[in-house]
Tab-separated table of C-alpha atoms in Angstrom:
chain	number	residue	atom	x	y	z
A	1	MET	CA	-2.157	-28.381	-23.659
A	2	SER	CA	-3.810	-28.844	-20.271
A	3	ASP	CA	-4.950	-31.484	-17.855
A	4	SER	CA	-7.036	-31.538	-14.669
A	5	LEU	CA	-6.007	-32.141	-11.099
A	6	ARG	CA	-7.294	-32.133	-7.567
A	7	GLY	CA	-5.966	-29.276	-5.472
A	8	PRO	CA	-6.890	-26.922	-2.631
A	9	ALA	CA	-9.858	-25.603	-4.586
A	10	GLY	CA	-11.042	-28.984	-5.905
A	11	SER	CA	-11.000	-29.948	-9.574
A	12	ARG	CA	-9.043	-27.379	-11.594
A	13	THR	CA	-7.368	-27.090	-14.969
A	14	ALA	CA	-3.636	-26.631	-15.369
A	15	ILE	CA	-2.329	-23.775	-17.505
A	16	GLY	CA	0.799	-23.255	-19.559
A	17	GLU	CA	3.114	-20.292	-19.929
A	18	ALA	CA	1.413	-18.622	-22.903
A	19	GLU	CA	-2.041	-18.997	-21.391
A	20	ALA	CA	-0.880	-17.565	-18.060
A	21	GLU	CA	0.668	-14.540	-19.747
A	22	ALA	CA	-2.453	-13.943	-21.801
A	23	LEU	CA	-4.661	-14.200	-18.710
A	24	VAL	CA	-2.610	-11.599	-16.835
A	25	GLN	CA	-2.656	-9.222	-19.783
A	26	GLY	CA	-6.412	-9.631	-20.031
A	27	ILE	CA	-7.232	-8.698	-16.439
A	28	CYS	CA	-4.592	-6.198	-15.291
A	29	PHE	CA	-6.037	-3.045	-16.911
A	30	LYS	CA	-9.797	-2.665	-17.279
A	31	THR	CA	-10.000	0.494	-19.326
A	32	GLY	CA	-12.778	3.049	-19.556
A	33	PRO	CA	-13.546	6.543	-18.262
A	34	PRO	CA	-12.380	7.024	-14.654
A	35	ARG	CA	-15.541	6.746	-12.572
A	36	ARG	CA	-14.643	4.759	-9.479
A	37	LEU	CA	-12.476	5.507	-6.471
A	38	GLY	CA	-11.566	3.503	-3.416
A	39	VAL	CA	-9.335	3.601	-0.361
A	40	GLU	CA	-7.864	1.079	2.052
A	41	VAL	CA	-6.864	2.481	5.420
A	42	GLU	CA	-4.633	0.453	7.709
A	43	TRP	CA	-4.060	1.305	11.355
A	44	LEU	CA	-1.882	0.175	14.207
A	45	VAL	CA	-3.950	-0.619	17.289
A	46	HIS	CA	-2.642	0.594	20.648
A	47	GLU	CA	-3.754	0.842	24.253
A	48	ARG	CA	-5.330	4.269	24.793
A	49	ALA	CA	-3.879	4.705	28.267
A	50	ALA	CA	-0.431	3.280	27.510
A	51	PRO	CA	0.367	3.281	23.782
A	52	ARG	CA	3.805	1.757	24.302
A	53	ARG	CA	2.342	-1.342	25.931
A	54	ARG	CA	1.669	-4.036	23.391
A	55	VAL	CA	-1.967	-5.107	23.186
A	56	PRO	CA	-2.316	-8.759	24.264
A	57	HIS	CA	-3.633	-11.232	21.730
A	58	ASP	CA	-6.744	-12.030	23.732
A	59	ARG	CA	-7.752	-8.345	23.906
A	60	LEU	CA	-7.293	-7.965	20.163
A	61	ALA	CA	-9.277	-11.123	19.518
A	62	ALA	CA	-12.143	-9.904	21.707
A	63	VAL	CA	-12.386	-6.482	20.114
A	64	TYR	CA	-12.138	-7.875	16.587
A	65	ALA	CA	-14.937	-10.314	17.365
A	66	ALA	CA	-17.027	-7.366	18.534
A	67	LEU	CA	-16.224	-5.407	15.381
A	68	ARG	CA	-17.348	-8.235	13.136
A	69	ALA	CA	-20.786	-7.992	14.744
A	70	VAL	CA	-21.345	-4.341	13.789
A	71	PRO	CA	-22.587	-3.248	10.341
A	72	LEU	CA	-19.955	-1.608	8.152
A	73	SER	CA	-20.050	-0.669	4.480
A	74	SER	CA	-16.289	-1.225	4.177
A	75	ALA	CA	-14.647	-4.630	4.332
A	76	LEU	CA	-12.952	-5.184	7.684
A	77	THR	CA	-9.777	-7.273	7.635
A	78	ILE	CA	-7.015	-7.945	10.105
A	79	GLU	CA	-3.408	-7.905	8.981
A	80	PRO	CA	-0.823	-10.496	10.109
A	81	GLY	CA	0.449	-8.382	13.011
A	82	GLY	CA	-3.009	-7.394	14.219
A	83	GLN	CA	-3.248	-4.147	12.257
A	84	LEU	CA	-6.806	-3.207	11.349
A	85	GLU	CA	-7.787	-2.423	7.774
A	86	LEU	CA	-10.949	-0.984	6.260
A	87	SER	CA	-11.376	-1.316	2.483
A	88	SER	CA	-14.075	0.842	0.948
A	89	LEU	CA	-16.497	-0.259	-1.704
A	90	PRO	CA	-15.810	1.327	-5.105
A	91	ALA	CA	-17.312	4.803	-4.884
A	92	THR	CA	-18.653	6.975	-7.686
A	93	SER	CA	-17.232	10.170	-6.188
A	94	LEU	CA	-14.617	11.402	-3.770
A	95	MET	CA	-17.186	12.551	-1.232
A	96	GLU	CA	-19.080	9.255	-1.377
A	97	CYS	CA	-15.831	7.470	-0.540
A	98	VAL	CA	-14.935	9.911	2.242
A	99	GLY	CA	-18.398	9.745	3.769
A	100	ALA	CA	-18.645	5.958	3.778
A	101	VAL	CA	-15.207	5.330	5.276
A	102	SER	CA	-15.552	8.146	7.819
A	103	ALA	CA	-18.803	6.654	9.077
A	104	ASP	CA	-17.235	3.211	9.344
A	105	LEU	CA	-14.247	4.601	11.230
A	106	ASP	CA	-16.571	6.335	13.702
A	107	THR	CA	-18.234	2.972	14.348
A	108	VAL	CA	-14.920	1.165	14.713
A	109	ARG	CA	-13.508	3.776	17.080
A	110	ALA	CA	-16.580	3.595	19.286
A	111	VAL	CA	-16.142	-0.162	19.705
A	112	LEU	CA	-12.417	0.194	20.372
A	113	ARG	CA	-13.025	2.969	22.885
A	114	GLU	CA	-15.217	0.660	24.938
A	115	GLU	CA	-12.260	-1.745	25.126
A	116	GLY	CA	-9.706	0.957	25.963
A	117	LEU	CA	-8.026	0.730	22.542
A	118	ALA	CA	-7.360	3.258	19.785
A	119	LEU	CA	-6.349	3.427	16.137
A	120	VAL	CA	-2.975	5.078	15.554
A	121	GLY	CA	-1.882	6.515	12.207
A	122	LEU	CA	1.793	5.684	11.833
A	123	GLY	CA	3.446	4.005	8.864
A	124	HIS	CA	5.627	1.798	11.056
A	125	ASP	CA	5.369	0.751	14.690
A	126	PRO	CA	7.979	2.922	16.453
A	127	TRP	CA	8.297	0.745	19.542
A	128	HIS	CA	7.576	-2.936	19.126
A	129	PRO	CA	9.386	-5.600	17.120
A	130	PRO	CA	7.223	-7.456	14.599
A	131	ARG	CA	4.882	-10.013	16.170
A	132	ARG	CA	2.494	-12.304	14.356
A	133	TYR	CA	-1.119	-12.155	15.455
A	134	LEU	CA	-2.651	-14.312	12.722
A	135	ARG	CA	-1.556	-17.922	12.291
A	136	ARG	CA	-2.712	-19.023	8.871
A	137	PRO	CA	-1.022	-21.063	6.134
A	138	ARG	CA	-0.742	-17.990	3.873
A	139	TYR	CA	1.112	-15.973	6.469
A	140	ASP	CA	3.229	-18.912	7.599
A	141	ALA	CA	4.363	-19.332	3.996
A	142	MET	CA	4.851	-15.596	3.509
A	143	GLU	CA	6.972	-15.330	6.627
A	144	ALA	CA	9.126	-18.302	5.632
A	145	CYS	CA	9.569	-16.896	2.131
A	146	LEU	CA	10.373	-13.332	3.152
A	147	ASP	CA	12.693	-14.385	5.982
A	148	ARG	CA	15.166	-15.579	3.349
A	149	ALA	CA	15.866	-11.945	2.458
A	150	GLY	CA	16.154	-10.731	6.064
A	151	PRO	CA	13.899	-9.196	8.721
A	152	ALA	CA	12.231	-6.558	6.526
A	153	GLY	CA	9.461	-8.934	5.472
A	154	ARG	CA	8.265	-9.512	9.020
A	155	ALA	CA	8.271	-5.759	9.657
A	156	MET	CA	6.176	-5.187	6.550
A	157	MET	CA	3.733	-7.914	7.549
A	158	CYS	CA	3.379	-7.103	11.221
A	159	ALA	CA	4.562	-3.560	11.979
A	160	SER	CA	3.471	-1.353	9.086
A	161	ALA	CA	0.323	0.504	8.072
A	162	SER	CA	-0.648	2.520	5.019
A	163	VAL	CA	-3.243	4.470	3.080
A	164	GLN	CA	-3.820	2.749	-0.259
A	165	VAL	CA	-5.728	4.697	-2.887
A	166	CYS	CA	-7.431	2.823	-5.738
A	167	VAL	CA	-8.131	4.637	-9.020
A	168	ASP	CA	-9.484	3.366	-12.323
A	169	ALA	CA	-6.980	2.259	-14.947
A	170	GLY	CA	-8.129	4.973	-17.356
A	171	HIS	CA	-9.020	5.193	-21.039
A	172	GLU	CA	-7.660	2.806	-23.635
A	173	GLU	CA	-6.918	5.822	-25.820
A	174	PRO	CA	-3.937	8.137	-25.248
A	175	GLY	CA	-4.177	11.382	-23.320
A	176	PRO	CA	-3.987	12.602	-19.705
A	177	LEU	CA	-6.501	9.971	-18.583
A	178	GLY	CA	-5.195	7.181	-20.816
A	179	HIS	CA	-4.030	4.028	-19.044
A	180	VAL	CA	-0.488	4.284	-20.455
A	181	ARG	CA	-0.099	7.820	-19.098
A	182	ARG	CA	-1.659	6.923	-15.723
A	183	TRP	CA	0.631	3.911	-15.356
A	184	TRP	CA	3.702	6.065	-15.992
A	185	LEU	CA	2.389	8.862	-13.766
A	186	ALA	CA	1.736	6.500	-10.868
A	187	HIS	CA	5.351	5.337	-10.842
A	188	HIS	CA	6.779	8.879	-10.775
A	189	LEU	CA	4.140	10.771	-8.824
A	190	GLY	CA	4.394	7.836	-6.404
A	191	ALA	CA	7.795	9.075	-5.240
A	192	VAL	CA	6.290	12.513	-4.534
A	193	LEU	CA	3.514	10.884	-2.505
A	194	VAL	CA	6.079	8.866	-0.540
A	195	ALA	CA	7.961	12.059	0.321
A	196	ALA	CA	4.953	14.245	1.049
A	197	PHE	CA	3.226	11.725	3.331
A	198	ALA	CA	6.233	10.051	4.962
A	199	ASN	CA	5.242	9.250	8.551
A	200	SER	CA	7.440	6.484	9.917
A	201	PRO	CA	10.877	7.693	11.034
A	202	PHE	CA	11.206	5.385	14.071
A	203	ALA	CA	11.685	1.676	14.661
A	204	ALA	CA	12.910	-0.199	17.718
A	205	ASP	CA	12.800	2.972	19.843
A	206	ARG	CA	15.170	4.995	17.680
A	207	PRO	CA	15.263	7.037	14.463
A	208	THR	CA	16.115	4.941	11.424
A	209	GLY	CA	17.484	7.786	9.312
A	210	TRP	CA	14.517	7.477	6.942
A	211	ARG	CA	11.367	9.592	6.931
A	212	SER	CA	9.486	6.529	5.679
A	213	THR	CA	10.856	3.432	7.365
A	214	ARG	CA	7.880	1.579	5.933
A	215	GLN	CA	9.089	2.349	2.414
A	216	LEU	CA	12.609	1.348	3.417
A	217	ARG	CA	11.283	-2.075	4.399
A	218	TRP	CA	9.718	-2.518	0.966
A	219	THR	CA	13.017	-1.753	-0.759
A	220	GLN	CA	14.774	-4.270	1.499
A	221	ILE	CA	12.382	-7.059	0.523
A	222	GLY	CA	13.627	-7.167	-3.056
A	223	VAL	CA	12.643	-6.481	-6.644
A	224	GLY	CA	10.965	-9.784	-7.437
A	225	ARG	CA	8.495	-9.585	-4.555
A	226	ALA	CA	8.126	-5.846	-3.916
A	227	GLY	CA	9.355	-4.165	-7.079
A	228	GLY	CA	7.540	-2.834	-10.094
A	229	PRO	CA	8.186	-3.732	-13.714
A	230	PRO	CA	10.311	-1.701	-16.128
A	231	LEU	CA	8.413	1.080	-17.866
A	232	ASP	CA	10.032	0.499	-21.266
A	233	ALA	CA	7.186	-1.581	-22.727
A	234	ALA	CA	3.414	-1.467	-23.057
A	235	PRO	CA	1.901	-1.709	-19.560
A	236	ARG	CA	-0.003	-4.958	-20.102
A	237	ARG	CA	2.945	-6.764	-21.607
A	238	SER	CA	5.383	-5.380	-19.051
A	239	TRP	CA	3.194	-6.331	-16.097
A	240	ALA	CA	2.457	-9.826	-17.387
A	241	ARG	CA	6.138	-10.482	-17.942
A	242	HIS	CA	6.941	-9.198	-14.472
A	243	VAL	CA	4.311	-11.395	-12.824
A	244	LEU	CA	5.449	-14.551	-14.573
A	245	ASP	CA	9.075	-13.854	-13.679
A	246	ALA	CA	8.246	-13.111	-10.032
A	247	PRO	CA	9.130	-15.816	-7.497
A	248	VAL	CA	6.409	-18.168	-6.364
A	249	MET	CA	5.744	-17.564	-2.681
A	250	CYS	CA	4.094	-20.908	-2.004
A	251	VAL	CA	2.527	-23.991	-3.514
A	252	ARG	CA	-0.678	-24.564	-1.606
A	253	ALA	CA	-1.420	-28.031	-0.346
A	254	GLU	CA	-4.502	-30.148	-0.599
A	255	GLY	CA	-6.604	-30.148	2.569
A	256	ASP	CA	-4.711	-29.342	5.742
A	257	GLY	CA	-1.276	-30.366	4.518
A	258	PRO	CA	1.727	-28.034	4.770
A	259	TRP	CA	2.266	-25.513	2.009
A	260	GLN	CA	5.558	-25.715	0.152
A	261	VAL	CA	7.764	-22.618	-0.007
A	262	PRO	CA	9.987	-23.120	-3.053
A	263	THR	CA	13.332	-21.432	-3.533
A	264	GLY	CA	14.056	-19.595	-6.749
A	265	LEU	CA	10.987	-20.829	-8.636
A	266	SER	CA	9.298	-18.220	-10.825
A	267	PHE	CA	5.754	-18.720	-12.029
A	268	ARG	CA	7.099	-18.972	-15.583
A	269	GLU	CA	9.429	-21.777	-14.553
A	270	TRP	CA	6.570	-23.464	-12.721
A	271	THR	CA	4.474	-23.566	-15.894
A	272	ARG	CA	7.395	-25.171	-17.702
A	273	SER	CA	8.493	-27.700	-15.094
A	274	ARG	CA	4.961	-28.503	-13.833
A	275	ALA	CA	6.567	-29.536	-10.558
A	276	PRO	CA	5.840	-30.169	-7.715
A	277	ARG	CA	2.513	-30.147	-9.585
A	278	ALA	CA	1.193	-28.283	-12.572
A	279	PRO	CA	-0.003	-24.738	-11.803
A	280	THR	CA	-3.621	-23.787	-12.428
A	281	ARG	CA	-5.613	-20.631	-13.072
A	282	ASP	CA	-6.393	-20.582	-9.366
A	283	ASP	CA	-2.667	-20.690	-8.606
A	284	LEU	CA	-2.074	-17.792	-10.976
A	285	ASP	CA	-4.821	-15.756	-9.311
A	286	TYR	CA	-3.254	-16.496	-5.936
A	287	HIS	CA	0.245	-15.660	-7.205
A	288	LEU	CA	-1.011	-12.216	-8.220
A	289	THR	CA	-1.903	-11.530	-4.567
A	290	THR	CA	1.668	-12.318	-3.442
A	291	VAL	CA	3.379	-9.694	-5.624
A	292	PHE	CA	3.592	-6.335	-3.839
A	293	PRO	CA	4.804	-3.531	-6.132
A	294	PRO	CA	4.173	0.089	-5.160
A	295	VAL	CA	1.645	0.336	-7.999
A	296	ARG	CA	-0.373	-2.838	-8.546
A	297	PRO	CA	-2.775	-3.194	-11.478
A	298	ARG	CA	-5.819	-5.252	-10.533
A	299	GLY	CA	-8.105	-4.003	-13.264
A	300	HIS	CA	-7.765	-0.674	-11.467
A	301	LEU	CA	-4.535	0.799	-10.043
A	302	GLU	CA	-3.622	0.323	-6.386
A	303	LEU	CA	-1.344	3.100	-5.112
A	304	ARG	CA	0.431	1.325	-2.262
A	305	MET	CA	3.194	3.767	-1.344
A	306	ILE	CA	1.560	6.117	1.187
A	307	ASP	CA	2.271	5.794	4.921
A	308	ALA	CA	-0.642	5.754	7.367
A	309	GLN	CA	-1.378	9.337	8.382
A	310	PRO	CA	-1.694	11.021	11.804
A	311	GLY	CA	-5.029	12.068	13.236
A	312	ASP	CA	-8.484	10.651	12.823
A	313	ASP	CA	-8.994	12.144	9.357
A	314	GLY	CA	-5.419	12.428	8.066
A	315	TRP	CA	-6.097	9.705	5.496
A	316	ILE	CA	-8.500	11.997	3.639
A	317	VAL	CA	-5.714	14.270	2.364
A	318	PRO	CA	-3.771	11.657	0.339
A	319	LEU	CA	-7.053	10.237	-0.935
A	320	ALA	CA	-8.224	13.655	-2.125
A	321	VAL	CA	-4.873	14.619	-3.643
A	322	ALA	CA	-4.515	11.332	-5.515
A	323	ALA	CA	-8.109	11.442	-6.760
A	324	ALA	CA	-7.636	14.959	-8.113
A	325	LEU	CA	-4.296	14.277	-9.780
A	326	PHE	CA	-5.485	11.110	-11.483
A	327	ASP	CA	-9.110	11.845	-12.339
A	328	ASP	CA	-9.176	15.541	-13.238
A	329	PRO	CA	-7.674	15.954	-16.745
A	330	GLN	CA	-6.209	19.402	-16.082
A	331	ALA	CA	-4.659	18.426	-12.762
A	332	SER	CA	-3.362	15.166	-14.206
A	333	GLU	CA	-1.615	17.009	-17.037
A	334	THR	CA	-0.065	19.450	-14.550
A	335	ALA	CA	1.152	16.593	-12.361
A	336	TYR	CA	2.633	14.840	-15.377
A	337	ARG	CA	4.636	17.933	-16.318
A	338	ALA	CA	5.719	18.462	-12.717
A	339	VAL	CA	7.111	14.958	-12.200
A	340	LYS	CA	8.544	14.410	-15.688
A	341	PRO	CA	11.933	15.954	-14.776
A	342	LEU	CA	12.186	13.494	-11.869
A	343	ALA	CA	12.245	10.532	-14.249
A	344	GLU	CA	15.981	10.987	-14.890
A	345	ARG	CA	16.676	10.236	-11.241
A	346	THR	CA	15.240	6.738	-11.563
A	347	LEU	CA	18.170	5.764	-13.855
A	348	GLY	CA	15.650	3.631	-15.695
A	349	LEU	CA	15.306	1.304	-12.692
A	350	PRO	CA	11.899	0.098	-11.495
A	351	ALA	CA	10.206	1.589	-8.431
A	352	PRO	CA	10.820	1.526	-5.545
A	353	HIS	CA	14.347	0.198	-6.083
A	354	ASN	CA	15.768	3.305	-7.699
A	355	PRO	CA	17.479	6.486	-6.439
A	356	LEU	CA	14.389	8.684	-6.775
A	357	TRP	CA	12.220	6.496	-4.552
A	358	ARG	CA	15.026	5.937	-2.050
A	359	ASP	CA	15.630	9.689	-1.785
A	360	ALA	CA	11.898	10.240	-1.272
A	361	ALA	CA	11.748	7.703	1.546
A	362	ARG	CA	14.929	8.922	3.194
A	363	ALA	CA	14.657	12.706	2.879
A	364	GLY	CA	10.948	13.352	2.376
A	365	LEU	CA	10.297	16.864	1.120
A	366	ALA	CA	13.673	18.056	2.354
A	367	ASP	CA	14.706	17.001	-1.154
A	368	PRO	CA	14.383	20.260	-3.171
A	369	GLU	CA	13.150	18.696	-6.418
A	370	LEU	CA	10.555	16.576	-4.662
A	371	ARG	CA	9.439	19.598	-2.665
A	372	GLU	CA	9.000	21.663	-5.845
A	373	ALA	CA	7.057	18.906	-7.592
A	374	ALA	CA	4.868	18.374	-4.528
A	375	GLY	CA	4.037	22.089	-4.388
A	376	VAL	CA	2.892	22.096	-8.002
A	377	CYS	CA	0.902	18.893	-7.566
A	378	PHE	CA	-0.865	19.987	-4.370
A	379	ALA	CA	-1.781	23.328	-5.944
A	380	ALA	CA	-3.188	21.517	-8.984
A	381	ALA	CA	-5.130	19.162	-6.737
A	382	LEU	CA	-6.617	22.071	-4.782
A	383	ASP	CA	-7.705	23.720	-8.011
A	384	ALA	CA	-9.332	20.476	-9.183
A	385	LEU	CA	-11.072	19.360	-5.993
A	386	PRO	CA	-14.127	21.633	-6.365
A	387	ARG	CA	-14.601	20.201	-9.853
A	388	LEU	CA	-14.691	16.746	-8.245
A	389	GLY	CA	-17.378	17.879	-5.797
A	390	ALA	CA	-15.111	18.141	-2.748
A	391	THR	CA	-16.557	19.971	0.244
A	392	THR	CA	-14.801	22.852	1.954
A	393	VAL	CA	-13.887	20.475	4.788
A	394	VAL	CA	-11.805	18.412	2.368
A	395	THR	CA	-10.298	21.363	0.521
A	396	ASP	CA	-9.456	23.032	3.826
A	397	ALA	CA	-7.696	19.858	4.979
A	398	VAL	CA	-5.598	19.778	1.795
A	399	THR	CA	-4.856	23.500	2.104
A	400	GLY	CA	-3.777	23.021	5.697
A	401	TYR	CA	-1.484	20.156	4.722
A	402	LEU	CA	0.028	22.204	1.901
A	403	ASP	CA	0.754	25.125	4.237
A	404	ARG	CA	1.974	23.051	7.175
A	405	TYR	CA	4.142	20.585	5.299
A	406	VAL	CA	4.610	20.956	1.558
A	407	VAL	CA	5.399	24.686	1.403
A	408	ARG	CA	7.874	24.240	4.252
A	409	GLY	CA	9.529	21.156	2.790
A	410	ARG	CA	8.302	18.964	5.616
A	411	CYS	CA	6.253	15.810	6.164
A	412	PRO	CA	4.627	14.284	9.261
A	413	ALA	CA	7.817	12.372	10.023
A	414	ASP	CA	9.555	15.687	10.686
A	415	ASP	CA	7.055	16.484	13.440
A	416	LEU	CA	7.992	13.236	15.156
A	417	LEU	CA	11.715	13.817	14.710
A	418	ASP	CA	11.522	17.410	15.987
A	419	ARG	CA	10.076	16.601	19.409
A	420	PRO	CA	12.763	18.163	21.616
A	421	ASP	CA	12.291	15.658	24.433
A	422	GLY	CA	12.387	12.646	22.131
A	423	THR	CA	8.692	11.830	22.513
A	424	LEU	CA	5.922	11.034	20.091
A	425	ARG	CA	2.555	12.678	20.593
A	426	HIS	CA	-0.204	10.143	20.758
A	427	PRO	CA	-3.272	11.272	18.764
A	428	HIS	CA	-5.271	11.502	21.998
A	429	GLY	CA	-2.895	14.064	23.469
A	430	LYS	CA	-0.643	11.826	25.546
A	431	ASP	CA	3.111	12.159	25.042
A	432	VAL	CA	4.947	8.869	24.903
A	433	ARG	CA	8.660	8.313	24.630
A	434	PRO	CA	9.634	6.258	21.549
């Protein structure tokens, strides 16, 4: 049963509960041989000469206007707090993805350099409280919604940055590259990636006690908005059920009217009550963009748990490791065996709101079991990377990361915490006190 209405997107057709669930199941996993790879790199933007000084809005606006005038192959977007994000086109190989994004970053950095600004790879701003840069109805509604659970939502929106790796959903059939296996692997290997790449131990000028404060913020936001589904059912059914039971962030208004931010209204309940108006397919599509689990199926799999990395090219290491562990059958099978013992530590609770993920975010690779699993996974990735066509530059970067961090049970956050004078080293060589 359906009817039509006028809404933000014009004439649309309302949907019911069963239709909404069927639609989600139909689009969440597009199965087939893994052939595509993508990455989204987010960065904090700081003053080159004085990283602790917050960049004024007008300077950000000017440089972003300049960036929109230069040709890039990646999509350039600005996050609510002024963070800069580049999203690659789907690539047919690891090196195609690395090459395209590296070239775009060179272009972006050249423009920023002219304005005295720089990209900084940290998972959470160590100095400044969250501040909104963008004023749009979506972010107004998001802020109002997330504020109900405390300040973590604003920090996520405005003070965090990540490396998000996108891999294909995998085969319909079982096996190391099957979508069921990849879905399970993503939720357990994800904790290893959190620990290995944790790079956000500071907030508000002091250590938080967590190697990944960014991941801490996600756990503080809550299960309905930032949690994953249980893994005790078929992935499509489990995800569809989770989406329909997730709280509605906003009901968009017609024209320029204010958006409503309902309290305690799930999308399932919205389809039943049809109030304040009946939901539509467009509303369902929008709702899917307001659910932020650590692994999000959007036809492909978004791996959303990795902190932004230090250095100009630090993002390449998590991209290469994830690509190898998901797309090389031998490496994927090794990773599966390595992380399988960690599953008991989840207590059957969804990520990231379970003990395994919390331990990963708090302790990093100081956790012995996570360190052991990371060592096996990085070694498997290194073995697989030549089969994926990786150059020696990429394999050397992964080898260097393995030797510097994983073998020693460390992560980039430990470098920041170990500065004897309490300073952070800016990527351009300037020491700044957090």
